[in-house]
Short mmCIF file of C-alpha atoms in Angstrom, two decimals:
data_model
loop_
_atom_site.label_atom_id
_atom_site.label_comp_id
_atom_site.label_asym_id
_atom_site.label_seq_id
_atom_site.Cartn_x
_atom_site.Cartn_y
_atom_site.Cartn_z
CA MET N 1 -13.11 15.79 -11.73
CA ARG N 2 -9.46 16.03 -12.67
CA VAL N 3 -7.31 13.81 -10.43
CA ALA N 4 -3.56 13.28 -10.33
CA VAL N 5 -2.30 9.88 -9.20
CA ILE N 6 1.29 10.11 -7.99
CA GLY N 7 2.91 6.73 -8.50
CA GLY N 8 0.32 6.10 -11.17
CA THR N 9 2.45 3.56 -13.05
CA GLY N 10 3.01 1.30 -10.01
CA THR N 11 1.28 -1.86 -8.78
CA LEU N 12 -1.45 0.02 -6.93
CA GLY N 13 -1.34 3.35 -8.74
CA SER N 14 -2.04 1.89 -12.18
CA VAL N 15 -5.15 0.13 -10.86
CA VAL N 16 -6.28 3.32 -9.09
CA VAL N 17 -5.95 5.18 -12.39
CA ALA N 18 -8.18 2.62 -14.11
CA ALA N 19 -10.74 2.72 -11.28
CA LEU N 20 -10.99 6.50 -11.42
CA GLN N 21 -11.22 6.58 -15.20
CA ALA N 22 -14.03 4.02 -15.09
CA ARG N 23 -15.99 6.53 -12.98
CA GLY N 24 -15.55 9.26 -15.56
CA HIS N 25 -12.73 11.22 -13.93
CA GLU N 26 -9.95 12.80 -15.94
CA VAL N 27 -6.80 11.23 -14.53
CA ARG N 28 -3.19 12.31 -14.80
CA ARG N 29 -0.90 9.32 -14.37
CA ALA N 30 2.20 10.79 -12.72
CA SER N 31 5.48 9.10 -11.85
CA ARG N 32 9.16 9.27 -12.68
CA SER N 33 8.58 6.80 -15.54
CA SER N 34 5.38 8.39 -16.88
CA ALA N 35 5.59 9.40 -20.52
CA SER N 36 2.84 12.02 -20.22
CA HIS N 37 3.25 13.35 -16.66
CA PRO N 38 6.79 12.82 -15.33
CA VAL N 39 7.34 13.92 -11.72
CA ASP N 40 10.00 13.36 -9.09
CA LEU N 41 8.96 13.73 -5.45
CA SER N 42 12.58 13.67 -4.30
CA THR N 43 13.23 16.97 -6.10
CA GLY N 44 9.75 18.35 -6.80
CA ALA N 45 10.37 18.33 -10.54
CA GLY N 46 7.19 18.38 -12.62
CA LEU N 47 4.77 18.71 -9.72
CA ARG N 48 3.30 22.12 -10.53
CA GLU N 49 2.64 21.18 -14.15
CA VAL N 50 0.91 17.93 -13.18
CA LEU N 51 -1.16 19.32 -10.30
CA ASP N 52 -2.37 22.54 -11.91
CA GLY N 53 -6.14 22.31 -12.33
CA CYS N 54 -6.54 19.12 -10.29
CA ALA N 55 -9.30 18.86 -7.69
CA ALA N 56 -7.77 15.86 -5.93
CA VAL N 57 -4.47 14.02 -5.64
CA VAL N 58 -3.89 10.37 -4.77
CA ASP N 59 -0.39 9.70 -3.44
CA ALA N 60 0.44 6.06 -4.16
CA SER N 61 4.18 6.71 -4.40
CA ASN N 62 6.84 4.48 -2.92
CA GLY N 63 10.43 4.74 -1.78
CA PHE N 64 12.33 1.74 -0.44
CA GLY N 65 15.49 2.09 1.61
CA SER N 66 16.04 4.71 4.29
CA LYS N 67 17.30 7.44 1.94
CA ALA N 68 14.55 6.91 -0.64
CA ALA N 69 11.86 6.71 2.03
CA GLN N 70 12.99 10.01 3.52
CA ALA N 71 13.29 11.72 0.14
CA VAL N 72 10.08 10.40 -1.42
CA LEU N 73 7.63 9.55 1.35
CA ILE N 74 8.45 12.21 3.94
CA ASP N 75 10.19 15.16 2.26
CA GLY N 76 8.36 14.34 -0.97
CA SER N 77 4.99 14.59 0.78
CA ARG N 78 5.92 18.04 2.06
CA ARG N 79 6.84 19.16 -1.46
CA LEU N 80 3.67 17.65 -2.86
CA LEU N 81 1.40 19.29 -0.30
CA GLU N 82 3.09 22.65 -0.73
CA VAL N 83 2.42 22.63 -4.47
CA GLU N 84 -1.12 21.31 -3.97
CA SER N 85 -1.87 24.19 -1.63
CA ALA N 86 -0.41 26.70 -4.08
CA VAL N 87 -2.49 25.52 -7.04
CA GLY N 88 -5.73 24.95 -5.10
CA VAL N 89 -6.01 21.15 -4.80
CA ALA N 90 -8.94 20.47 -2.46
CA HIS N 91 -8.31 16.87 -1.41
CA HIS N 92 -5.17 14.83 -0.73
CA VAL N 93 -5.56 11.04 -0.47
CA VAL N 94 -2.51 9.19 0.82
CA VAL N 95 -2.02 5.43 0.88
CA SER N 96 -0.46 3.80 3.94
CA ILE N 97 -0.32 0.46 5.77
CA VAL N 98 -2.57 -1.07 8.42
CA GLY N 99 -0.61 -1.38 11.66
CA CYS N 100 2.42 0.61 10.54
CA ASP N 101 2.32 2.58 13.79
CA LYS N 102 2.43 -0.64 15.83
CA VAL N 103 5.63 -2.00 14.24
CA GLN N 104 7.47 1.22 13.42
CA ASN N 105 9.99 0.76 16.24
CA ALA N 106 10.73 -2.91 15.55
CA GLY N 107 14.04 -3.72 13.93
CA GLY N 108 13.75 -4.24 10.20
CA PHE N 109 10.57 -2.16 9.86
CA GLY N 110 12.14 1.19 8.99
CA TYR N 111 9.86 1.52 5.96
CA TYR N 112 6.83 1.37 8.25
CA ARG N 113 8.32 4.11 10.42
CA ALA N 114 8.68 6.26 7.30
CA LYS N 115 5.00 5.66 6.50
CA VAL N 116 4.04 6.84 10.00
CA GLU N 117 6.07 10.02 9.48
CA GLN N 118 4.46 10.51 6.08
CA GLU N 119 1.02 10.22 7.66
CA GLU N 120 1.92 12.91 10.18
CA VAL N 121 3.10 15.24 7.41
CA VAL N 122 -0.29 14.82 5.72
CA ARG N 123 -2.32 15.27 8.91
CA THR N 124 -0.54 18.51 9.77
CA GLY N 125 -0.30 19.75 6.19
CA PRO N 126 -2.22 22.55 4.44
CA VAL N 127 -4.52 20.40 2.27
CA PRO N 128 -7.71 18.60 3.43
CA TRP N 129 -6.98 14.90 3.51
CA THR N 130 -8.08 11.28 3.70
CA LEU N 131 -5.67 8.55 4.78
CA VAL N 132 -6.26 5.04 3.38
CA ARG N 133 -4.44 2.25 5.19
CA ALA N 134 -4.37 -1.18 3.54
CA THR N 135 -3.15 -4.60 4.61
CA GLN N 136 -0.53 -6.50 2.57
CA PHE N 137 -1.34 -7.05 -1.09
CA HIS N 138 -1.72 -10.54 -2.54
CA ASP N 139 1.02 -9.57 -5.00
CA LEU N 140 3.47 -8.95 -2.14
CA LEU N 141 2.94 -12.41 -0.64
CA ASP N 142 3.22 -14.00 -4.07
CA THR N 143 6.58 -12.27 -4.54
CA LEU N 144 7.72 -13.33 -1.06
CA PHE N 145 6.89 -17.00 -1.55
CA ALA N 146 8.27 -17.07 -5.09
CA GLY N 147 11.56 -15.60 -3.89
CA ALA N 148 11.84 -18.15 -1.08
CA ALA N 149 10.95 -20.96 -3.48
CA LYS N 150 13.99 -20.10 -5.60
CA VAL N 151 16.21 -21.23 -2.74
CA GLY N 152 14.06 -24.27 -2.01
CA ILE N 153 12.18 -23.13 1.09
CA ARG N 154 8.78 -21.87 2.22
CA PRO N 155 8.61 -19.52 5.23
CA SER N 156 6.48 -21.04 7.99
CA VAL N 157 5.53 -18.35 10.49
CA GLU N 158 2.55 -18.25 12.81
CA ALA N 159 2.16 -14.47 12.37
CA PRO N 160 -1.37 -13.58 11.20
CA LEU N 161 -1.85 -11.56 8.02
CA GLN N 162 -4.94 -10.34 6.17
CA PRO N 163 -3.94 -10.03 2.50
CA VAL N 164 -6.07 -7.90 0.22
CA ASP N 165 -6.50 -7.58 -3.52
CA VAL N 166 -5.07 -4.45 -5.14
CA GLY N 167 -8.34 -3.97 -7.02
CA ASP N 168 -10.32 -3.88 -3.78
CA VAL N 169 -7.96 -1.22 -2.39
CA ALA N 170 -8.16 0.81 -5.59
CA HIS N 171 -11.96 0.74 -5.42
CA ALA N 172 -11.84 2.03 -1.82
CA ILE N 173 -9.46 4.81 -2.86
CA ALA N 174 -11.76 5.82 -5.71
CA ASP N 175 -14.64 5.93 -3.23
CA ALA N 176 -12.54 8.18 -0.99
CA VAL N 177 -11.85 10.54 -3.89
CA ASP N 178 -15.56 10.71 -4.68
CA SER N 179 -16.50 11.30 -1.03
CA GLY N 180 -14.19 14.27 -0.51
CA PRO N 181 -11.78 14.85 2.39
CA LEU N 182 -12.72 13.06 5.61
CA GLY N 183 -9.84 14.15 7.82
CA ARG N 184 -9.52 10.62 9.20
CA THR N 185 -8.11 7.18 8.44
CA LEU N 186 -9.94 4.48 6.49
CA ALA N 187 -8.74 0.89 6.90
CA VAL N 188 -8.99 -1.56 4.00
CA ALA N 189 -8.31 -5.22 4.75
CA GLY N 190 -8.69 -8.59 3.11
CA PRO N 191 -11.64 -10.91 3.72
CA GLN N 192 -9.70 -13.49 5.75
CA VAL N 193 -7.03 -13.61 8.44
CA ALA N 194 -4.54 -16.47 8.13
CA SER N 195 -1.04 -17.23 9.37
CA LEU N 196 1.88 -16.77 7.01
CA ARG N 197 2.41 -20.52 7.38
CA ASP N 198 -1.07 -21.32 6.07
CA LEU N 199 -0.84 -18.72 3.33
CA GLY N 200 2.40 -20.36 2.22
CA ARG N 201 0.70 -23.74 2.05
CA THR N 202 -2.06 -22.21 -0.05
CA TRP N 203 0.54 -20.72 -2.38
CA SER N 204 2.36 -24.05 -2.74
CA VAL N 205 -0.82 -25.91 -3.65
CA ALA N 206 -1.91 -23.24 -6.16
CA THR N 207 1.46 -23.03 -7.89
CA GLY N 208 2.50 -26.66 -7.59
CA ARG N 209 5.83 -25.54 -6.16
CA ARG N 210 6.36 -27.69 -3.09
CA ARG N 211 9.17 -26.42 -0.91
CA LEU N 212 10.68 -27.25 2.47
CA PRO N 213 8.77 -25.35 5.20
CA VAL N 214 11.20 -23.44 7.40
CA ARG N 215 9.76 -22.43 10.76
CA VAL N 216 10.58 -18.87 11.82
CA PRO N 217 9.54 -18.01 15.39
CA ALA N 218 7.76 -14.70 15.94
CA TRP N 219 10.48 -13.12 18.07
CA GLY N 220 12.36 -9.82 18.04
CA PRO N 221 11.17 -7.65 15.15
CA LEU N 222 8.43 -10.16 14.35
CA ARG N 223 6.92 -10.12 17.84
CA GLU N 224 4.41 -7.36 17.08
CA VAL N 225 3.50 -8.99 13.78
CA GLY N 226 2.99 -12.29 15.56
CA ALA N 227 0.63 -10.54 17.97
CA GLY N 228 -1.57 -9.38 15.07
CA ALA N 229 -0.27 -5.85 14.50
CA LEU N 230 -0.84 -6.02 10.75
CA VAL N 231 -4.47 -7.18 10.75
CA ASP N 232 -7.72 -5.32 11.37
CA ASP N 233 -10.68 -7.23 12.76
CA ASP N 234 -13.12 -4.43 11.96
CA PRO N 235 -11.90 -2.53 8.89
CA ASP N 236 -13.88 0.26 7.26
CA VAL N 237 -13.71 -1.67 3.98
CA ARG N 238 -13.37 -5.44 3.72
CA GLY N 239 -12.12 -6.77 0.40
CA MET N 240 -13.91 -9.57 -1.44
CA THR N 241 -11.02 -11.48 -3.03
CA THR N 242 -9.31 -14.18 -0.96
CA PHE N 243 -5.66 -15.12 -1.44
CA ALA N 244 -6.72 -18.56 -2.70
CA SER N 245 -9.07 -17.16 -5.34
CA TRP N 246 -6.46 -14.59 -6.40
CA LEU N 247 -3.88 -17.36 -6.82
CA LYS N 248 -6.35 -19.46 -8.81
CA ALA N 249 -6.84 -16.58 -11.27
CA ARG N 250 -3.13 -15.76 -11.31
CA TYR N 251 -1.87 -19.27 -11.99
CA ALA N 252 -4.77 -20.78 -13.93
#
């Protein structure tokens, strides 16, 4: 089928495009930076041209910061669904985050609150849908630890996480596209749960970048995370790639 991937040039979106193409689908890679299918969710520019003739849409877009999150994730979803309904798209797949509803009211988690609002826009929208929630990507933790390493530290937090490989999430999204609209949420999580402290140790060993561990207590905005809000003990899809094996491939 013909599928549009919004955010198709991003970390997840580009892998989703490849996964769908490998299954024989005709894929339109849409984003603000796309050479072939430029779109802007904050204004709606380019949406009708990209979506015309598509059977399904995968929304892997992103918008960081309160203004961008409102414009892209929330208002942008409304624009996207309106055009999808007008041109006859039969299935909307949106990507979200495991546990976003549990931490949305914690200080510093405004992005998660925006994801919850985006989910509600999709659930109440005019297009049949499937919602795919994923745990944190290996890439995100790699970026976190690398950034901390630049100032000579390694965050040491007891909060449990369940990192997942982007490829495993992309495969689950492609399955969702093939299955058609479910009208429910699918959770995709990594194969192992580990504390941020232990994940940091794994990162240090794999990269050879030893840094001073700085203990951060799970209080305030981290309380829900410390209680396991961002993990799923029984996900619909469990990824195969551990953080350690991902790091080995990444830094070999």
